[in-house]
């Protein structure tokens, strides 16, 4: 049964198992894999935008497969080297000694990687500074150690080698199983401590930076935009929401009926299409309301419906495609930050639709109509974009840095890319020649902006320094530096600001 090709087979098996575990935990649980950490680091370290250009030129979502294939090749090479080394190892006559030798072969390269190579690349210990996730690499690196130990023991126990050692399979199994168990327990305790510490440090940093936007905009702090000189006053008792058009059973709700339906609460960032680079027509409230998908569940959707048209009490209309309306984040909201909507924000109810600009988030909404064809809304008739997909934005919130420790000063701001999310934020102090990673705070939810902070050292700052910021969205696309005005589909370009130390 066991022939010459066994080591190769065992190696491939171990590699396959390892990749399977990594893929399942990535796709199923969103746990960032060491594959991505290393890939991210290598590409960033080598500064090879062409790698990404190549990947993004592919017509399908090639990106993640390239990462896994590339990393698979690296792991395979490593396994082959280890197999070669273990074959030539001096095998002691005790299970522990043999085990220690093997463990060193496996663990030392991992420690070198985690404590040496990755920090040197600026990715933090075990890659903890990457991808906005401080902890997942730690348990996964530990799992990799365990998997590789298991593999190495298989190599050791293949017959022609076993024949030359006094270590019994049972002794070997005992040692190995105990170590793997210990490793797993230790790693989970370690990573829990790590999470707590990282969160505390991060929280303290964001609290310390003066002038940074709060993650949730306090009531009254949100921008207000409407076509009206004075906001319409809608009487609660007279207000009705009609859902009509291509539905099976049209529905009319008063405010009590809307409030009685199951609701959701979501931090959602709204941004006006006319927001300038660095502008403040952006804010994040926690909105509460009923999912539009749930409302359309009640009415049914007739064949042929492809567009949702909204009508406000101020003769305002706008529309978006049906599939955008059916997104989880699209709601008919009646509370912001736990309180009834103010008149300016659309009392008694308004629509929130993540991913597209503010104008599509119709306030004082009275009628939701399913239609067959696209509809030209109020602003579209005036030349503004109909698709209105939010462009990636990043903003520096202050022009005075906060001193956080001896010789170190911090600035910060927000970044937003609609439903694509923010993967990373970088700043440049040399006009864009080089970029340094900012610390990213976890967004409060998939529809909310992310806050960032970055540290500047004193000599840089003293004379005043022009800081530039750019973000990378959740799909890996870097914010465009091409300058565009707000009309017709939103401003773009990098925000820059002269920063000095605070008095
Ligand atoms: N009924 C109605 N809804 C409207 C508008 C309007 O003029 N009338 N303005 C839109 C625009 S352009 C923006 S940016 C957002 C602003 O929402 P906010 O004032 O709650 O921040 O509302 C949108 N919804
Ligand atoms: Mo807007």
Coordinates of C-alpha atoms and ligand atoms in Angstrom, one line a residue:
X1 CA 0.0 0.0 0.0
X2 CA 2.8 2.3 0.8
X3 CA 5.1 2.8 -2.1
X4 CA 7.8 5.1 -3.2
X5 CA 5.5 7.9 -4.0
X6 CA 4.2 8.1 -0.4
X7 CA 6.1 11.2 0.7
X8 CA 4.8 13.1 -2.4
X9 CA 1.3 11.8 -1.7
X10 CA 1.4 12.7 2.0
X11 CA 2.8 16.2 1.1
X12 CA 0.1 16.9 -1.4
X13 CA -2.6 15.6 1.0
X14 CA -1.3 17.9 3.8
X15 CA -1.2 20.8 1.4
X16 CA -4.7 20.1 0.2
X17 CA -6.1 19.8 3.7
X18 CA -4.4 23.0 4.7
X19 CA -5.8 24.9 1.7
X20 CA -9.3 23.4 2.3
X21 CA -9.3 24.6 5.9
X22 CA -8.1 28.0 4.9
X23 CA -10.7 28.3 2.1
X24 CA -13.6 27.1 4.2
X25 CA -12.7 29.5 7.0
X26 CA -12.3 32.4 4.6
X27 CA -15.5 31.8 2.6
X28 CA -17.7 30.4 5.3
X29 CA -16.6 32.6 8.3
X30 CA -14.8 35.5 6.7
X31 CA -11.6 34.7 8.6
X32 CA -8.7 36.4 6.8
X33 CA -6.2 33.7 5.7
X34 CA -2.4 33.9 6.0
X35 CA -2.5 33.6 2.2
X36 CA -4.0 37.1 1.9
X37 CA -1.8 38.5 4.6
X38 CA 1.3 37.4 2.9
X39 CA 0.1 38.3 -0.6
X40 CA -1.0 41.7 0.6
X41 CA 2.4 42.2 2.1
X42 CA 4.4 40.9 -0.8
X43 CA 2.6 43.1 -3.3
X44 CA 2.7 46.2 -1.0
X45 CA 6.4 45.6 -0.2
X46 CA 7.5 45.1 -3.8
X47 CA 5.2 48.0 -4.9
X48 CA 4.0 46.1 -8.0
X49 CA 0.8 47.7 -9.1
X50 CA 1.2 45.8 -12.4
X51 CA 0.3 42.6 -10.5
X52 CA -3.0 44.1 -9.5
X53 CA -3.5 45.6 -13.0
X54 CA -3.0 42.2 -14.5
X55 CA -5.4 40.6 -12.0
X56 CA -8.0 43.3 -12.4
X57 CA -7.8 43.1 -16.2
X58 CA -9.1 39.5 -16.0
X59 CA -12.8 39.3 -16.8
X60 CA -13.8 37.3 -13.8
X61 CA -13.0 37.6 -10.1
X62 CA -9.5 36.2 -10.5
X63 CA -8.1 38.1 -7.6
X64 CA -8.6 35.6 -4.8
X65 CA -7.8 32.5 -6.8
X66 CA -4.5 34.0 -7.8
X67 CA -3.7 34.5 -4.1
X68 CA -4.5 31.0 -3.3
X69 CA -2.7 29.5 -6.2
X70 CA 0.4 31.6 -5.5
X71 CA 0.3 30.7 -1.9
X72 CA -0.3 27.1 -2.6
X73 CA 2.9 27.0 -4.7
X74 CA 4.8 28.7 -1.8
X75 CA 3.5 26.2 0.7
X76 CA 4.2 23.3 -1.6
X77 CA 7.8 24.5 -2.0
X78 CA 8.2 24.8 1.7
X79 CA 6.8 21.3 2.3
X80 CA 9.2 19.9 -0.2
X81 CA 12.1 21.6 1.6
X82 CA 10.9 20.4 4.9
X83 CA 10.5 16.9 3.6
X84 CA 14.0 17.0 2.3
X85 CA 15.3 18.3 5.7
X86 CA 13.4 15.8 7.8
X87 CA 14.7 12.9 5.7
X88 CA 18.2 13.9 6.6
X89 CA 17.4 14.7 10.3
X90 CA 19.2 12.9 13.1
X91 CA 16.3 11.1 14.7
X92 CA 16.8 10.6 18.4
X93 CA 15.7 7.6 20.3
X94 CA 12.9 9.3 22.1
X95 CA 9.6 10.6 20.8
X96 CA 10.1 14.0 22.5
X97 CA 13.6 14.6 21.1
X98 CA 12.5 13.7 17.6
X99 CA 9.4 15.8 18.0
X100 CA 11.4 18.8 19.2
X101 CA 13.6 18.6 16.2
X102 CA 10.7 18.4 13.8
X103 CA 8.8 21.1 15.6
X104 CA 11.8 23.4 15.3
X105 CA 11.9 22.7 11.5
X106 CA 8.2 23.7 11.3
X107 CA 7.9 26.4 13.9
X108 CA 11.1 28.3 13.4
X109 CA 10.3 29.4 9.8
X110 CA 6.7 30.3 10.9
X111 CA 8.1 32.4 13.8
X112 CA 10.6 34.0 11.4
X113 CA 7.8 34.9 9.1
X114 CA 5.4 36.0 11.9
X115 CA 7.9 37.9 14.0
X116 CA 10.5 38.9 11.4
X117 CA 9.5 39.1 7.8
X118 CA 5.9 40.4 8.2
X119 CA 6.8 43.1 10.8
X120 CA 9.7 44.2 8.5
X121 CA 7.2 44.6 5.7
X122 CA 5.2 46.9 7.9
X123 CA 2.4 44.4 8.4
X124 CA 2.8 43.9 12.1
X125 CA 3.5 40.8 14.2
X126 CA 1.9 37.9 12.3
X127 CA 0.4 40.3 9.9
X128 CA -1.8 41.9 12.5
X129 CA -1.6 45.3 10.9
X130 CA -3.2 44.2 7.7
X131 CA -6.7 44.1 6.4
X132 CA -8.1 45.9 9.3
X133 CA -8.3 42.7 11.3
X134 CA -5.8 42.4 14.2
X135 CA -6.5 38.9 15.2
X136 CA -7.5 36.2 12.6
X137 CA -4.0 35.6 11.4
X138 CA -2.9 34.5 14.9
X139 CA -5.2 31.5 15.3
X140 CA -4.8 30.6 11.6
X141 CA -1.0 30.7 11.8
X142 CA -1.3 28.4 14.9
X143 CA -3.6 26.1 13.0
X144 CA -1.0 26.0 10.2
X145 CA 1.6 25.0 12.7
X146 CA -0.6 22.2 14.0
X147 CA -1.3 21.0 10.4
X148 CA 2.3 21.0 9.5
X149 CA 3.3 19.2 12.7
X150 CA 0.7 16.5 11.8
X151 CA 2.2 16.4 8.4
X152 CA 5.8 16.1 9.6
X153 CA 4.8 13.2 11.8
X154 CA 3.3 11.4 8.8
X155 CA 6.6 11.9 7.0
X156 CA 8.5 10.5 9.9
X157 CA 6.2 7.5 10.3
X158 CA 6.3 6.3 6.8
X159 CA 7.7 2.8 6.9
X160 CA 11.2 2.9 5.7
X161 CA 11.9 5.7 8.2
X162 CA 9.9 4.1 11.0
X163 CA 12.0 1.0 10.7
X164 CA 15.1 3.0 11.6
X165 CA 13.8 4.5 14.8
X166 CA 12.9 3.2 18.2
X167 CA 10.0 5.5 18.6
X168 CA 6.8 3.6 18.6
X169 CA 3.8 4.9 16.8
X170 CA 1.9 5.0 20.0
X171 CA 4.5 7.2 21.8
X172 CA 4.6 9.4 18.8
X173 CA 0.9 9.8 18.7
X174 CA 0.8 10.6 22.4
X175 CA 3.4 13.4 22.0
X176 CA 1.9 14.8 18.9
X177 CA -1.8 14.8 20.0
X178 CA -0.9 16.5 23.3
X179 CA 1.2 19.1 21.6
X180 CA -1.4 19.9 19.0
X181 CA -4.1 20.2 21.7
X182 CA -1.8 22.4 23.8
X183 CA -1.1 24.5 20.8
X184 CA -4.8 24.9 20.0
X185 CA -5.7 25.9 23.5
X186 CA -2.7 28.2 23.9
X187 CA -3.4 29.9 20.5
X188 CA -7.1 30.5 21.3
X189 CA -6.2 32.0 24.7
X190 CA -3.5 34.1 23.2
X191 CA -5.6 35.4 20.4
X192 CA -8.4 36.3 22.8
X193 CA -6.0 38.3 24.9
X194 CA -4.7 39.8 21.7
X195 CA -8.1 40.9 20.5
X196 CA -8.9 42.6 23.8
X197 CA -5.6 44.4 23.8
X198 CA -5.8 45.5 20.2
X199 CA -9.3 46.8 20.7
X200 CA -8.4 48.7 23.8
X201 CA -5.3 50.3 22.1
X202 CA -7.4 51.2 19.0
X203 CA -10.2 52.7 21.0
X204 CA -7.8 54.8 23.0
X205 CA -6.1 56.1 19.9
X206 CA -9.4 57.1 18.2
X207 CA -10.6 58.7 21.4
X208 CA -7.4 60.7 21.7
X209 CA -7.3 62.3 18.2
X210 CA -9.0 65.7 18.5
X211 CA -11.4 66.7 15.7
X212 CA -12.0 63.3 14.3
X213 CA -15.7 62.6 13.3
X214 CA -17.6 60.4 15.8
X215 CA -18.3 57.0 14.3
X216 CA -22.1 57.8 14.7
X217 CA -23.0 61.4 14.0
X218 CA -24.8 62.8 17.0
X219 CA -28.4 64.0 16.4
X220 CA -28.4 67.4 14.9
X221 CA -24.9 67.0 13.5
X222 CA -25.9 65.4 10.2
X223 CA -25.9 67.5 7.0
X224 CA -29.3 68.5 5.5
X225 CA -29.9 68.9 1.8
X226 CA -33.1 69.3 -0.1
X227 CA -34.5 71.1 -3.1
X228 CA -36.9 73.0 -0.8
X229 CA -36.3 76.4 0.7
X230 CA -38.3 75.2 3.7
X231 CA -38.8 71.6 4.6
X232 CA -42.4 70.3 4.1
X233 CA -44.4 69.8 7.3
X234 CA -46.1 66.4 7.0
X235 CA -48.9 65.8 9.6
X236 CA -48.5 62.4 11.2
X237 CA -52.2 61.7 11.3
X238 CA -52.6 62.4 7.6
X239 CA -49.6 60.7 6.4
X240 CA -49.9 57.4 4.4
X241 CA -47.4 55.3 2.6
X242 CA -48.8 53.7 -0.6
X243 CA -47.1 50.8 -2.3
X244 CA -48.5 50.4 -5.7
X245 CA -47.7 49.9 -9.4
X246 CA -46.6 46.4 -10.5
X247 CA -47.5 44.7 -7.3
X248 CA -50.0 41.9 -6.7
X249 CA -51.8 43.6 -3.8
X250 CA -51.3 47.3 -3.3
X251 CA -50.7 48.3 0.3
X252 CA -51.4 51.5 2.2
X253 CA -49.9 52.0 5.7
X254 CA -50.2 54.7 8.3
X255 CA -47.4 55.5 10.6
X256 CA -48.6 53.1 13.4
X257 CA -48.9 50.3 10.9
X258 CA -45.4 50.9 9.6
X259 CA -44.1 51.0 13.2
X260 CA -45.9 47.7 14.0
X261 CA -43.9 45.8 11.3
X262 CA -40.7 44.1 12.2
X263 CA -37.9 46.6 12.0
X264 CA -34.1 46.7 11.7
X265 CA -31.6 49.3 13.0
X266 CA -28.5 50.0 10.8
X267 CA -25.7 52.6 11.0
X268 CA -25.9 54.0 7.4
X269 CA -23.7 56.7 5.9
X270 CA -25.5 59.2 3.6
X271 CA -23.5 61.3 1.2
X272 CA -24.8 64.0 -1.1
X273 CA -23.7 63.7 -4.8
X274 CA -22.7 67.4 -4.6
X275 CA -20.2 66.8 -1.8
X276 CA -16.9 68.3 -2.7
X277 CA -13.6 66.5 -2.1
X278 CA -13.0 67.0 1.6
X279 CA -16.5 68.3 2.0
X280 CA -18.9 67.7 4.9
X281 CA -22.1 66.7 3.1
X282 CA -21.7 63.3 4.6
X283 CA -23.0 61.8 7.9
X284 CA -23.8 58.6 9.7
X285 CA -26.9 58.1 11.8
X286 CA -28.3 54.8 13.1
X287 CA -31.5 54.5 11.1
X288 CA -34.4 52.3 12.2
X289 CA -37.1 51.2 9.8
X290 CA -38.7 48.4 7.8
X291 CA -36.8 46.6 5.0
X292 CA -38.2 47.5 1.6
X293 CA -37.8 43.8 0.7
X294 CA -40.2 42.9 3.6
X295 CA -42.8 45.4 2.4
X296 CA -42.6 44.1 -1.1
X297 CA -43.0 40.6 0.3
X298 CA -46.4 41.8 1.6
X299 CA -47.5 43.2 -1.7
X300 CA -45.9 40.7 -4.0
X301 CA -43.9 41.8 -7.1
X302 CA -45.5 41.5 -10.5
X303 CA -43.7 40.1 -13.5
X304 CA -41.9 42.8 -15.5
X305 CA -41.3 45.1 -12.6
X306 CA -37.7 46.3 -12.7
X307 CA -37.6 49.8 -11.2
X308 CA -38.7 51.3 -7.9
X309 CA -40.0 54.9 -8.1
X310 CA -40.3 57.0 -5.0
X311 CA -42.5 60.1 -4.5
X312 CA -42.0 62.6 -1.7
X313 CA -44.5 65.0 -0.2
X314 CA -42.6 67.9 -1.8
X315 CA -43.2 66.7 -5.4
X316 CA -39.8 65.2 -5.4
X317 CA -39.2 61.9 -7.2
X318 CA -36.3 59.5 -7.7
X319 CA -35.9 55.9 -8.6
X320 CA -33.5 53.0 -8.4
X321 CA -33.4 49.4 -9.9
X322 CA -35.5 46.7 -8.2
X323 CA -32.5 44.7 -7.2
X324 CA -31.0 47.7 -5.4
X325 CA -34.4 48.1 -3.6
X326 CA -34.3 44.5 -2.5
X327 CA -30.9 44.8 -0.9
X328 CA -30.8 44.1 2.8
X329 CA -29.8 47.6 3.7
X330 CA -32.7 49.4 1.8
X331 CA -35.3 50.4 4.4
X332 CA -38.2 52.8 5.0
X333 CA -36.9 54.6 8.1
X334 CA -38.8 56.4 10.8
X335 CA -36.2 56.7 13.5
X336 CA -32.6 58.1 13.5
X337 CA -30.4 57.5 16.5
X338 CA -33.4 56.0 18.2
X339 CA -35.5 59.2 17.9
X340 CA -38.4 60.1 15.6
X341 CA -37.2 61.7 12.3
X342 CA -36.8 65.4 12.4
X343 CA -38.8 67.5 9.9
X344 CA -35.5 68.2 7.9
X345 CA -34.6 64.6 7.6
X346 CA -38.0 63.5 6.3
X347 CA -40.5 63.1 9.0
X348 CA -42.4 60.9 9.3
X349 CA -40.6 58.4 7.0
X350 CA -37.9 58.4 4.4
X351 CA -36.1 55.8 2.3
X352 CA -32.5 54.8 2.9
X353 CA -30.7 53.0 0.1
X354 CA -27.0 52.1 0.8
X355 CA -24.5 52.3 -2.0
X356 CA -25.9 55.2 -4.0
X357 CA -25.8 58.9 -3.4
X358 CA -28.1 60.8 -1.0
X359 CA -30.5 62.1 -3.7
X360 CA -32.0 58.6 -4.1
X361 CA -32.8 58.5 -0.3
X362 CA -36.2 60.1 -0.7
X363 CA -37.5 62.0 2.3
X364 CA -41.2 62.6 3.3
X365 CA -41.9 59.5 1.2
X366 CA -45.5 58.9 0.4
X367 CA -45.6 56.5 -2.5
X368 CA -43.4 53.6 -3.6
X369 CA -44.2 52.4 -7.1
X370 CA -42.9 49.4 -9.0
X371 CA -42.5 50.2 -12.6
X372 CA -41.4 48.5 -15.8
X373 CA -39.1 51.3 -17.1
X374 CA -36.6 53.7 -15.8
X375 CA -37.9 56.9 -14.4
X376 CA -36.3 60.4 -14.7
X377 CA -36.2 61.8 -11.2
X378 CA -36.0 65.4 -10.0
X379 CA -32.2 65.7 -10.2
X380 CA -31.8 63.5 -13.2
X381 CA -34.0 66.0 -15.1
X382 CA -31.3 68.5 -14.1
X383 CA -28.3 66.6 -15.4
X384 CA -27.3 64.4 -12.4
X385 CA -26.4 60.8 -12.7
X386 CA -29.2 58.2 -12.5
X387 CA -27.0 55.3 -11.4
X388 CA -25.4 57.5 -8.8
X389 CA -23.1 54.8 -7.4
X390 CA -21.0 56.2 -4.5
X391 CA -17.3 56.8 -5.4
X392 CA -14.7 55.9 -2.9
X393 CA -13.9 58.9 -0.7
X394 CA -11.4 59.6 2.1
X395 CA -11.2 62.8 4.2
X396 CA -8.7 64.3 6.6
X397 CA -10.9 65.7 9.4
X398 CA -8.5 68.3 11.0
X399 CA -5.6 70.6 10.2
X400 CA -4.1 70.4 13.7
X401 CA -2.5 67.1 14.8
X402 CA -2.9 65.9 18.4
X403 CA 0.2 65.0 20.4
X404 CA -0.3 61.4 21.6
X405 CA 3.2 60.8 23.1
X406 CA 6.7 62.1 23.0
X407 CA 7.4 63.3 19.5
X408 CA 4.4 61.5 18.0
X409 CA 1.3 63.3 16.6
X410 CA -1.9 61.9 15.2
X411 CA -4.4 62.9 12.7
X412 CA -7.5 61.1 11.4
X413 CA -10.6 61.2 9.4
X414 CA -13.2 59.1 7.6
X415 CA -13.4 56.9 4.5
X416 CA -16.4 55.6 2.6
X417 CA -17.1 53.5 -0.5
X418 CA -20.8 52.8 -0.2
X419 CA -21.6 49.1 0.0
X420 CA -18.1 48.1 -1.2
X421 CA -16.7 48.9 2.2
X422 CA -13.2 50.2 3.0
X423 CA -10.2 47.8 3.0
X424 CA -7.4 50.2 3.8
X425 CA -6.5 53.9 4.0
X426 CA -3.1 55.4 3.3
X427 CA -1.6 58.8 3.8
X428 CA 1.3 60.5 1.9
X429 CA 3.4 63.4 3.1
X430 CA 5.5 63.7 -0.1
X431 CA 2.8 64.6 -2.6
X432 CA 2.0 61.0 -3.4
X433 CA 5.5 59.5 -4.0
X434 CA 5.2 57.2 -1.1
X435 CA 2.3 56.1 1.1
X436 CA 2.0 54.9 4.7
X437 CA -0.8 52.8 6.1
X438 CA -3.3 54.4 8.4
X439 CA -4.9 52.5 11.3
X440 CA -8.4 51.6 10.3
X441 CA -11.3 51.3 12.7
X442 CA -13.8 48.5 12.1
X443 CA -16.9 50.2 10.5
X444 CA -20.1 50.0 12.6
X445 CA -21.7 48.0 9.9
X446 CA -21.6 47.2 6.2
X447 CA -23.3 50.5 5.2
X448 CA -21.3 52.8 7.4
X449 CA -18.1 54.8 6.9
X450 CA -14.8 53.7 8.5
X451 CA -12.6 56.0 10.6
X452 CA -8.8 56.1 10.3
X453 CA -5.9 57.6 12.2
X454 CA -2.3 58.0 11.3
X455 CA 0.8 59.1 13.2
X456 CA 3.2 61.8 12.1
X457 CA 6.5 62.4 13.7
X458 CA 7.5 65.7 15.0
X459 CA 10.3 66.8 12.6
X460 CA 7.9 66.2 9.7
X461 CA 5.1 68.2 11.3
X462 CA 6.9 71.2 12.8
X463 CA 7.0 73.3 9.7
X464 CA 3.6 72.2 8.7
X465 CA 3.1 69.4 6.2
X466 CA 0.7 68.8 3.4
X467 CA -1.0 65.4 4.0
X468 CA -2.8 63.5 1.3
X469 CA -5.2 60.6 1.9
X470 CA -6.5 57.8 -0.3
X471 CA -8.6 54.7 0.4
X472 CA -8.8 51.3 -1.1
X473 CA -12.3 49.8 -1.3
X474 CA -13.5 46.3 -0.3
X475 CA -12.9 45.1 -3.9
X476 CA -9.3 46.2 -3.8
X477 CA -9.7 49.2 -6.1
X478 CA -7.7 52.2 -5.0
X479 CA -9.6 55.5 -4.9
X480 CA -9.1 57.4 -8.2
X481 CA -6.8 60.5 -8.1
X482 CA -8.5 61.9 -11.2
X483 CA -10.1 65.2 -10.2
X484 CA -13.8 65.4 -11.1
X485 CA -16.4 68.0 -10.0
X486 CA -19.6 66.8 -8.3
X487 CA -21.7 67.2 -11.5
X488 CA -22.9 64.7 -12.9
X489 CA -21.9 61.6 -10.8
X490 CA -19.9 62.8 -7.8
X491 CA -16.6 64.4 -7.1
X492 CA -13.3 62.5 -7.1
X493 CA -9.6 63.2 -6.4
X494 CA -7.5 63.0 -3.3
X495 CA -8.1 65.2 -0.3
X496 CA -5.1 67.1 0.8
X497 CA -4.6 69.4 3.8
X498 CA -1.9 71.5 5.4
X499 CA -1.4 70.0 8.9
X500 CA 0.4 71.7 11.8
X501 CA 0.9 70.7 15.5
X502 CA -1.9 71.9 17.7
X503 CA -1.1 74.9 19.9
Ligands
LIG1 N1 -38.4 64.4 -0.8 C1 -37.1 64.8 -0.9 N2 -36.1 63.8 -0.6 C2 -34.8 64.1 -0.8 C3 -34.4 65.4 -1.2 C4 -35.4 66.4 -1.5 O1 -35.2 67.5 -1.9 N3 -36.7 66.0 -1.4 N4 -33.1 65.7 -1.3 C5 -32.2 64.5 -1.5 C6 -30.8 64.8 -1.4 S1 -30.1 65.6 -2.7 C7 -30.0 64.4 -0.4 S2 -28.3 64.6 -0.4 C8 -30.6 63.7 0.8 C9 -30.1 64.4 2.1 O2 -30.7 63.8 3.2 P1 -30.5 64.5 4.6 O3 -31.0 65.9 4.5 O4 -31.3 63.6 5.6 O5 -29.1 64.4 5.0 O6 -32.0 63.7 0.7 C10 -32.5 63.4 -0.6 N5 -33.9 63.2 -0.4
LIG2 MO1 -27.8 65.3 -2.6

